[in-house]
XYZ file of C-alpha atoms in Angstrom:
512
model
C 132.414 25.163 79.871
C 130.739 28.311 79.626
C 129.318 29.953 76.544
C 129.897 33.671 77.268
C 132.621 35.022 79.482
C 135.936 34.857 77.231
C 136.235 36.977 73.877
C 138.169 36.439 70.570
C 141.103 37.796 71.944
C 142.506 39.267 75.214
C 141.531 43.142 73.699
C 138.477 42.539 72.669
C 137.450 42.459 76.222
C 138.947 45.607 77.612
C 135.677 47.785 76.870
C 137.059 49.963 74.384
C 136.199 49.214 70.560
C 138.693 48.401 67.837
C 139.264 51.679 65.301
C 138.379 50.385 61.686
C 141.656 50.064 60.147
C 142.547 51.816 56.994
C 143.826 49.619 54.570
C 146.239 50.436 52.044
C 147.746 49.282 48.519
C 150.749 47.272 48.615
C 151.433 45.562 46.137
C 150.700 43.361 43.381
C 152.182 40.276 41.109
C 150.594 39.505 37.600
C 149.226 42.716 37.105
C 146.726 42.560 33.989
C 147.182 45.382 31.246
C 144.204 47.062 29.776
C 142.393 44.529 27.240
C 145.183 41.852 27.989
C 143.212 38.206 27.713
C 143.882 36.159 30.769
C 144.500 32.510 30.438
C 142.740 30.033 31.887
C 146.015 28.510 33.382
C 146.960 31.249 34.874
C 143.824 32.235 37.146
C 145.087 31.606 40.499
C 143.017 28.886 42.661
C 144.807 28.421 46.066
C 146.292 30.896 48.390
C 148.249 30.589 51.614
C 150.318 32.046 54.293
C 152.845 29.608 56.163
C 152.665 30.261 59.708
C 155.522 32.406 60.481
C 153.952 35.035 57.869
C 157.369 35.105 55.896
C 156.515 33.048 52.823
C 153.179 32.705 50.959
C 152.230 29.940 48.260
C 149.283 30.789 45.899
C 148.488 27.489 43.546
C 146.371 27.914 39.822
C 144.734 26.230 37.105
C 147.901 25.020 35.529
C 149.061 22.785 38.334
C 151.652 25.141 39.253
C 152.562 26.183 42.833
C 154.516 29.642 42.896
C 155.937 30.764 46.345
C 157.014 34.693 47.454
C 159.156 35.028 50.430
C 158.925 38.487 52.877
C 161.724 40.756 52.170
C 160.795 44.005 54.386
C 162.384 42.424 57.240
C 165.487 40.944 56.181
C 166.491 44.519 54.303
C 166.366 45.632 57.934
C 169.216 43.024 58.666
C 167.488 41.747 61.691
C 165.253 39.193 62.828
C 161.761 40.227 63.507
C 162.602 39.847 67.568
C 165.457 41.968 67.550
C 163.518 44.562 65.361
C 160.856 44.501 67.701
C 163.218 45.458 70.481
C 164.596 48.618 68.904
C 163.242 51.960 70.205
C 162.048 53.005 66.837
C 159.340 51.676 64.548
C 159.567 50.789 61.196
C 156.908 52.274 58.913
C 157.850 50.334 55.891
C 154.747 48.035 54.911
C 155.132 43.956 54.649
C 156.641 43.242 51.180
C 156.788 39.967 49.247
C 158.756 38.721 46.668
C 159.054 36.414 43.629
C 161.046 33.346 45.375
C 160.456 29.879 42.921
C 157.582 28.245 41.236
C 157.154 24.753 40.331
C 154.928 22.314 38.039
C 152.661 20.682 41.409
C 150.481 18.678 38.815
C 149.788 17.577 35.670
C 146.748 16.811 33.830
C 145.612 12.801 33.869
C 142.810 10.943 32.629
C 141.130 7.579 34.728
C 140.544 5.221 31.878
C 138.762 3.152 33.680
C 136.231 6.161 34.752
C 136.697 7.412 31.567
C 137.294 10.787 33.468
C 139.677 13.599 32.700
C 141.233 14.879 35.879
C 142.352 18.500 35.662
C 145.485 19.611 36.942
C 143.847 23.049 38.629
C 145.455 23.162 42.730
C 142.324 23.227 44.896
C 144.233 23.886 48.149
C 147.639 24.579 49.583
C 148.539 23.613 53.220
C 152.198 24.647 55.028
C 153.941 21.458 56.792
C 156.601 22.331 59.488
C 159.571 23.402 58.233
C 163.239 21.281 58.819
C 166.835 22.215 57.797
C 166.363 25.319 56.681
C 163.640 23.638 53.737
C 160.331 24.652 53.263
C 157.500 21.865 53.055
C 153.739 21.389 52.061
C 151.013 19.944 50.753
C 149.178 20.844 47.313
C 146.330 18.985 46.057
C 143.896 18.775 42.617
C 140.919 16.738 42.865
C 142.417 13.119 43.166
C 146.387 13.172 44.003
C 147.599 14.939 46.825
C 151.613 15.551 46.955
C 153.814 16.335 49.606
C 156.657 18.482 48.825
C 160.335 20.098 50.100
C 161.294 23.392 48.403
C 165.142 23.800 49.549
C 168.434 25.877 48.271
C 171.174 23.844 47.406
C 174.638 24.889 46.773
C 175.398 24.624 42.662
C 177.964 22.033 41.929
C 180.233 22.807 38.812
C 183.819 21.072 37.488
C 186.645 23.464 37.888
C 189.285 21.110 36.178
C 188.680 18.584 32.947
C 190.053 15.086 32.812
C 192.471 16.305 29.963
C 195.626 18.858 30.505
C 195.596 21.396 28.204
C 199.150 21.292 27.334
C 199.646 17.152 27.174
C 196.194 17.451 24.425
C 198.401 19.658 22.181
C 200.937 17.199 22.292
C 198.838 14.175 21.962
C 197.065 16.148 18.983
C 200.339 16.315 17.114
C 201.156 12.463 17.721
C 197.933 11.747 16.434
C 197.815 13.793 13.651
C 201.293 11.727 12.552
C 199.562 8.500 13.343
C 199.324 7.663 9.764
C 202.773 8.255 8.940
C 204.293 6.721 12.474
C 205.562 2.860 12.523
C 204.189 1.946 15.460
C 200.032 2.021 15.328
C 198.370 3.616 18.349
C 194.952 2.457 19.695
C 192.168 4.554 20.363
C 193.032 5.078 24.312
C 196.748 6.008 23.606
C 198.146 2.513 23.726
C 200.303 0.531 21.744
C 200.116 -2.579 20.151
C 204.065 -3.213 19.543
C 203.686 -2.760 23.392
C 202.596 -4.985 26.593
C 199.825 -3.372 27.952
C 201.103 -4.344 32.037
C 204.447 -1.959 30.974
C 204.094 1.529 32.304
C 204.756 3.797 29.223
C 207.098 6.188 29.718
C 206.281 8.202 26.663
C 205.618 12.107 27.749
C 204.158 12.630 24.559
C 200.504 11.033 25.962
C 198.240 12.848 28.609
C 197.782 11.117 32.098
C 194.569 10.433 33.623
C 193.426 13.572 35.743
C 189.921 13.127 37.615
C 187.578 15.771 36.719
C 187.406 17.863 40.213
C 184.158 19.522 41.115
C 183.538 22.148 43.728
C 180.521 23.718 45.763
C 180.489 27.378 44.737
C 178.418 29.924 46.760
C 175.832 30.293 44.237
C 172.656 28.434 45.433
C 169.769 27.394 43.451
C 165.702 26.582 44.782
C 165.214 22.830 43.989
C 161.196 21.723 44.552
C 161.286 17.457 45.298
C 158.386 15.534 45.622
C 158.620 13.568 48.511
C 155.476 11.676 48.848
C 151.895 10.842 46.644
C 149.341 10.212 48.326
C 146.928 8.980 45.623
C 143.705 6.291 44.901
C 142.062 7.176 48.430
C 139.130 9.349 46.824
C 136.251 8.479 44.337
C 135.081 12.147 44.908
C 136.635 15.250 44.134
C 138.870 16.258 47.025
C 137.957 19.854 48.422
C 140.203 20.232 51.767
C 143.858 19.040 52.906
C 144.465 20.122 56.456
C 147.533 19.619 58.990
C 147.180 18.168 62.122
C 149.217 20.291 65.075
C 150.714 17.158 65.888
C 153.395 17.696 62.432
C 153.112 14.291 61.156
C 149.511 13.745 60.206
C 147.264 15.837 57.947
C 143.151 14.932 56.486
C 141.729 15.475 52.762
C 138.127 15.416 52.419
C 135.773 14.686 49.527
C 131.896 15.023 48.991
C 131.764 11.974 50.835
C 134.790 10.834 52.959
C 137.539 12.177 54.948
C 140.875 10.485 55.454
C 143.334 10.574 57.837
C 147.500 10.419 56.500
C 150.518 9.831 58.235
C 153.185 12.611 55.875
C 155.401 9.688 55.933
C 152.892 6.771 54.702
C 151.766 7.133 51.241
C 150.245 3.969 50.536
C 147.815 3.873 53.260
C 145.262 5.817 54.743
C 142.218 5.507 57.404
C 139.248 6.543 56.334
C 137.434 8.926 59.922
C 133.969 9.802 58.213
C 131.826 8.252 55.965
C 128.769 9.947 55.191
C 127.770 7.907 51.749
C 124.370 6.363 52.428
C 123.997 2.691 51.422
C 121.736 3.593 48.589
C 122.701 6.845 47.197
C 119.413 7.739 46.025
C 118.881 8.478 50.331
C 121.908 11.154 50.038
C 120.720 14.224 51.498
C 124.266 16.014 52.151
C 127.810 16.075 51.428
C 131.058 17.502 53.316
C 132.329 20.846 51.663
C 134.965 21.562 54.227
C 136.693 20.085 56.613
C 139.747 21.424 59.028
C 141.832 20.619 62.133
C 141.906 21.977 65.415
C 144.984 24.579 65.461
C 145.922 22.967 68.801
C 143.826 19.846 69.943
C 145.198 17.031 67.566
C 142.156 15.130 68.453
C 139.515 17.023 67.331
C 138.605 18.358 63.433
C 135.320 20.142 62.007
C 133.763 19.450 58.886
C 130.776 21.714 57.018
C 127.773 20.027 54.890
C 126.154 21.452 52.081
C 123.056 21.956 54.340
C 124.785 24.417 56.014
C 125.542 22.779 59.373
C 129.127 22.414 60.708
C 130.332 18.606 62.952
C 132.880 18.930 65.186
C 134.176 15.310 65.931
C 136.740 13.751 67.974
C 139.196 11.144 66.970
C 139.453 9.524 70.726
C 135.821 8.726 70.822
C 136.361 6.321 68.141
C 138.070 4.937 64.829
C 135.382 5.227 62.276
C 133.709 9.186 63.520
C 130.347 8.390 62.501
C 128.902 10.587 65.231
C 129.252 13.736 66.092
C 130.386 15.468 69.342
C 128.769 18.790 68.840
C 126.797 20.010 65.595
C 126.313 23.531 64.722
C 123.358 24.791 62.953
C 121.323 27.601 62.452
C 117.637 27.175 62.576
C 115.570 28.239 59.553
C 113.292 31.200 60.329
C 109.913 30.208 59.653
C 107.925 30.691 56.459
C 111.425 31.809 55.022
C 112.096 28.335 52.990
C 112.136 28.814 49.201
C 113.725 27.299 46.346
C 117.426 28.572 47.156
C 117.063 27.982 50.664
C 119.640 24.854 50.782
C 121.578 25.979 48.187
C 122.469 29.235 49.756
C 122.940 27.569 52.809
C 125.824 25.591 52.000
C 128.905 26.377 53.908
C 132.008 26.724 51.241
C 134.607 27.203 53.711
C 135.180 26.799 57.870
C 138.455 28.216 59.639
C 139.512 28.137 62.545
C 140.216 31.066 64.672
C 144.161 30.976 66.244
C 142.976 30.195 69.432
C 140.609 27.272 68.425
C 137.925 28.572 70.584
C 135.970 30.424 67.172
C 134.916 28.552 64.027
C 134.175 30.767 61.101
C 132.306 30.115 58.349
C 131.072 31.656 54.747
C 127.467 30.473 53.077
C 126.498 31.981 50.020
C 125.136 34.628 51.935
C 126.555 35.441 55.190
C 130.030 34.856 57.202
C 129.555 33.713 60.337
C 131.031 33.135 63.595
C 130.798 30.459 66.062
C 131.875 29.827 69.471
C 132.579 26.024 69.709
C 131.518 26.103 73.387
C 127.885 26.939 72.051
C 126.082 24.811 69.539
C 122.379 26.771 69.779
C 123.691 29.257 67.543
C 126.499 31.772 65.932
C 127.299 34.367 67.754
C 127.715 36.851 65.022
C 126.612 36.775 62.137
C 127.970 39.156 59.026
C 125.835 40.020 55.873
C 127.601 39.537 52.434
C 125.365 39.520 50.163
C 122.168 40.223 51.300
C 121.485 43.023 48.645
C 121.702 39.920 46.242
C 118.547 38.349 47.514
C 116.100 39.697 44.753
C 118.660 38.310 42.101
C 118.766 34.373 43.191
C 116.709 33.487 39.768
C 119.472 35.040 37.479
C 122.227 33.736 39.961
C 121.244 30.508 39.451
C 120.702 30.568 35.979
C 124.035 31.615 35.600
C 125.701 28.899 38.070
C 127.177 31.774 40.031
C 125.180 30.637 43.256
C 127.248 27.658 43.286
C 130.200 29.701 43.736
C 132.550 29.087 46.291
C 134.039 31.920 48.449
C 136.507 31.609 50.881
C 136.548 33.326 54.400
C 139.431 33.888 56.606
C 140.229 35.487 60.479
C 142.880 37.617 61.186
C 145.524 36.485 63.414
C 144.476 38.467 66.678
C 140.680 37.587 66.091
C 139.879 40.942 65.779
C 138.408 40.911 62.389
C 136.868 38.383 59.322
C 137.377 38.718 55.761
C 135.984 37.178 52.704
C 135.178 37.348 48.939
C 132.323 38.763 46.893
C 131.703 39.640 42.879
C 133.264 42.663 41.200
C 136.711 41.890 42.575
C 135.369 43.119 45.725
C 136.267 41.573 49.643
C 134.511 42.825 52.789
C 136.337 42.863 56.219
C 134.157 43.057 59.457
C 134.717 43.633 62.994
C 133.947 41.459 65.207
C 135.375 42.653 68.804
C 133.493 43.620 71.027
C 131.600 47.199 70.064
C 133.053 47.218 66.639
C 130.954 48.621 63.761
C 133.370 48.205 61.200
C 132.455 47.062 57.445
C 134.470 47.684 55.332
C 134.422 46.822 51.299
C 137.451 47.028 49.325
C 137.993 46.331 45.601
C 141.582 44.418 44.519
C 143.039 47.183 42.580
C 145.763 49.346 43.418
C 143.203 51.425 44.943
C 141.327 49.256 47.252
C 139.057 52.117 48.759
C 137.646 53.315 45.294
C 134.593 51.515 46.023
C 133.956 52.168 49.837
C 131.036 53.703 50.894
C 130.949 54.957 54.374
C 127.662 53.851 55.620
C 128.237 52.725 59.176
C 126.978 49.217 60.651
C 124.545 48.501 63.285
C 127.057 48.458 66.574
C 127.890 44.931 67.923
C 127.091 44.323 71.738
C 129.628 42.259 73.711
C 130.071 38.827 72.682
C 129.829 38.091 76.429
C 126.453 39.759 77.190
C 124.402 38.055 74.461
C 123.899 34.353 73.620
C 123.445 35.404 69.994
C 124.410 38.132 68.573
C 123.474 39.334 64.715
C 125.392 42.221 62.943
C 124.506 43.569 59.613
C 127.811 44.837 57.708
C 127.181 48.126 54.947
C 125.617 45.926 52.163
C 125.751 49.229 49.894
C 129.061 48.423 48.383
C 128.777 51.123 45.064
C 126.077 48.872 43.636
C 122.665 49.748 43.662
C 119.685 47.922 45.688
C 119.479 45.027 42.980
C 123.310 44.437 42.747
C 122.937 45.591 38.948
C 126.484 47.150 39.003
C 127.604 43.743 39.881
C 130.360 41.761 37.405
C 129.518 38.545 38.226
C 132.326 37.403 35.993
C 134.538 38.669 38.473
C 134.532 37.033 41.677
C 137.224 37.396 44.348
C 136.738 33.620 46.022
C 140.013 32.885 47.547
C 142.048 35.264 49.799
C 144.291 34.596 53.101
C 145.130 36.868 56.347
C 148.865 37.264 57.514
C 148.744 35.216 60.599
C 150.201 37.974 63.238
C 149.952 41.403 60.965
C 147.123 43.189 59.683
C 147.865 41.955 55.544
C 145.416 40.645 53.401
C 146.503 38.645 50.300
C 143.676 38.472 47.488
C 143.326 36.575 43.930
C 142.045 38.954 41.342
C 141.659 36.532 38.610
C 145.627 35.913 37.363
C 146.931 38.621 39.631
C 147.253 38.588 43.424
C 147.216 41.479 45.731
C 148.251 42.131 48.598
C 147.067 45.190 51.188
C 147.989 46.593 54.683
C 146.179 48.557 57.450
C-alpha cells in the first residue's frame, strides 16, 4: 500500500483545479423573528442525511426527532435516473420538506446514581431502509432506540352495528316499555319468552357487524422497535452503522460496544480504554465511526488528539491498535491549552474509506489511512482565535464541540465555527478555495475574498499544510466574534453539492 499515488476522487487527479463553488440560499425551517426568545428545547442537536440524499433527520434538546423528505424531484414526476437521462437540465435547487416528527426520548433520572439524564438527541444514524419504511437510530446519553417511521393506510368504520331505521323502531318499543305487558330486558329480549326461540318480532334491530375499510388516506406512524439500554456508565457520544446492515457501535468516554439491530439485551464490549485505577486516566474516546465499506474495521478519536483505527478480525476485545494517527507537537509550542485544543470532536469518513477527516478545536484535518506519519492537509479554523484561549476558556467555549463533514465526491470539507458562521475548503488537488459563509438567508454577507495559499498535489507531497482565509469579517483578535452563537453540527448531501446547517432552533440549508 502506497501513501501517495491515488487522490480523493477520480477528478481530483486530472490536473485541472476545482472552481470554488458559489453557494446559494435555499431554504430554511424554524426561522427566528427579530427579538423572538428561543427555547432551550428547541435548539437543534443532531443532523443527518440518509444515504440516498432524499430524507434528512435533525434531532434537539427536547428528545424529539423531526424528519424532511426531498420534494424537487418527485414534482418532476420522475425518478432521479430517468431525470438524469433527459436532454435537459433542471435548474431548480434541492428542496426539503416538513414530512413527521416524533417524541425519540424522554427525560429520566438513575436513582441509584442519583443522576438526571436529559432527553437532548446527541446523534442520529440512517439504518437501511425495508418495505417502503424508513429506519434509524437516535441516541441521548444512556438509551439508544431503534426506530421504523412508515405510512399506513387509515382504517375507519363505514357502517355501525345498529340500522338506522330498526333504532327508530326499537326507540318507540322502548319508549312504551312501561306501559307494554310483556317486560323487555336490556338486550331486546323477553322474559315471557325462551331465550333458544328465534324471535320473530320485526320491531327489534338485528345484529350487523360494524364493517371497516382501508381508505386511501395514509398517515406517518414512528414505532420503536428496539432499546438498547444499561450498556454505558459514560455519556454516549457516537452511534455508527456497520455496512454490513445488521450491526451498528455507540461509544462513551470510555468504551465502545458492538450491537446486533436485532439483539437488545446484549452487547460486546470492542474497546476498553478505562485504566484499572482511574487516577492513571490520561485519555478518553470522543468519536468513534465505521468503515463505509470494510465491516471489519472502525476508527475512534481521543481527547489527545490522536485517531485508532482497529480491526475487529484481529481480535474480540480491540485493545490494540492497527494503525494510530497523530500529529507530532512542534517543539517549544506546548502551553496550557495545548491538549485541550487538541482534542478531536468529530472523525468522518470520506465515501471511499480511503480519507479520515477530522475537526480539533483548531484545525480540520485530513488523513489518508494508508499513512499514519501525518495528515495530509491540514485546514485552519480558527487560528485567528489563538490570542483569545484565556477568555475561551473562561467561558467554557473551548470545550465546544464542532462537527466536520466531506462532501460526497471528496472534493471539499466543511465544518462549524462561532457567529453562526461554517467554512468550506478545498481539498483537490490545486484548490485554493476557503470559503466562510454565515447561516442566514444570505450566506455570503460575511465572505471576504482573501485567497488561500494554493494546495500542491496530494500525490507529490507526503504532507501537505494549507492555510484557509482566517479573516472571516472579524478582526485579528476575533473581537467581532458571538461566541454565543456557535454553528457545531451541520451535514453534506451525500452525492450533491447541499449543505444542511443548525443555526440555533432553525436549520438551513444551501446549494452551490
Amino acid at each position: 500500500m502506497n501513501g501517495g499515488g491515488e487522490g480523493l476522487a477520480a477528478p481530483a487527479t486530472s490536473g485541472a483545479a476545482v472552481s470554488p463553488l458559489e453557494w446559494k440560499f435555499s431554504q430554511v425551517f424554524g426561522e427566528r423573528t427579530a427579538g423572538e426568545e428561543v427555547q432551550e428545547v428547541d435548539i437543534i442537536s443532531a443532523i443527518e442525511f440518509d444515504r440516498t440524499g432524499e430524507h434528512l433527520a435533525t434531532g434537539d434538546r427536547g428528545g424529539r426527532v423531526v424528519l424532511f423528505e426531498r420534494t424537487d424531484i418527485k414534482d418532476h414526476g420522475g425518478h432521479r435516473r430517468d431525470l438524469e437521462r433527459m436532454d435537459y437540465s433542471i435548474s431548480r435547487h434541492p428542496e426539503f420538506r416538513y414530512k413527521t416528527e416524533f417524541q425519540s426520548h424522554e427525560p429520566e433520572f438513575d436513582y441509584l446514581k442519583s443522576l438526571e439524564i436529559e432527553e437532548k438527541i446527541n446523534k442520529i444514524r440512517w439504518c437501511q431502509t425495508a418495505n417502503g419504511a424508513l429506519f434509524l437510530l437516535s441516541t441521548n446519553d444512556k438509551t439508544i432506540k431503534y426506530w421504523k417511521v412508515q405510512e399506513k393506510k387509515i382504517k375507519k368504520v363505514c357502517e355501525m352495528n345498529v340500522d338506522a331505521s330498526k333504532s327508530m323502531e326499537n326507540g318507540a318499543v322502548a319508549s312504551s316499555m312501561s306501559a307494554s305487558s310483556k317486560p323487555y330486558l336490556a338486550n331486546g329480549a323477553c322474559k315471557d319468552r325462551p331465550v333458544s326461540s328465534p324471535s320473530n318480532d320485526t320491531s327489534f334491530p338485528a345484529l350487523h357487524l360494524p364493517v371497516v375499510v382501508t381508505s386511501q388516506e395514509t398517515s406517518l406512524v414512528a414505532r420503536c422497535r428496539r432499546v438498547y439500554a444499561h450498556a454505558h456508565d459514560y455519556h454516549i457520544n457516537s452511534i455508527s452503522n456497520n455496512s454490513d446492515g445488521e450491526t451498528f457501535i455507540s461509544a462513551d468516554d470510555l468504551r465502545i460496544n458492538l450491537w446486533n439491530l436485532e439483539i437488545s439485551n446484549q452487547s460486546f464490549n470492542i474497546v476498553d480504554v478505562k485504566p484499572a485505577n482511574m487516577e492513571d486516566l490520561t485519555e478518553v474516546i470522543t468519536s468513534a465511526e465505521f468503515h463505509p465499506t470494510h465491516c471489519n474495521t472502525l476508527a475512534y478519536s481521543s481527547s489527545k488528539g490522536s485517531i485508532r483505527l482497529i480491526d475487529l478480525r484481529q481480535s474480540a476485545l480491540c485493545d490494540t491498535h492497527s494503525k494510530l494517527f497523530e500529529e507530532q507537537e512542534a517543539p517549544g509550542s506546548r502551553s496550557f491549552f495545548t491538549e485541550i485544543i487538541a482534542s478531536i470532536s468529530d472523525i468522518k469518513f470520506a465515501k471511499n474509506g480511503r480519507h479520515i477527516l477530522s475537526r480539533d478545536y483548531m484545525t480540520l484535518k485530513l488523513w489518508d489511512i494508508n499513512m499514519d506519519s501525518g495528515p495530509v492537509a491540514t485546514f485552519q479554523v480558527h487560528e485567528h482565535l489563538r490570542p483569545k484561549l484565556c477568555d475561551l476558556y473562561e467561558n467554557d467555549s473551548i470545550f465546544d464541540k464542532f462537527e466536520c463533514c466531506l462532501s460526497g465526491d471528496g472534493h471539499r470539507v466543511a465544518t462549524g465555527s462561532y457567529s453562526n458562521l461554517f467554512r468550506v475548503f478545498g481539498c483537490s488537488e490545486g484548490s485554493t478555495e476557503a470559503t466562510t459563509l454565515e447561516a442566514s438567508k444570505n450566506p455570503m454577507r460575511r465572505q471576504v475574498q482573501t485567497p488561500a495559499r494554493p494546495s500542491r498535489s496530494l500525490g507529490n507531497l507526503p504532507r501537505v499544510l494549507r492555510r484557509g482565509a482566517d479573516n472571516s469579517g472579524a478582526d485579528a483578535n476575533g473581537n467581532s466574534f458571538d461566541f454565543t452563537t456557535k454553528l457545531l453540527h451541520l451535514a453534506w448531501h451525500p452525492s450533491e453539492n447541499s449543505i444542511a446547517c443548525a443555526a440555533s432552533n432553525s436549520l438551513y440549508m444551501y446549494y452551490a
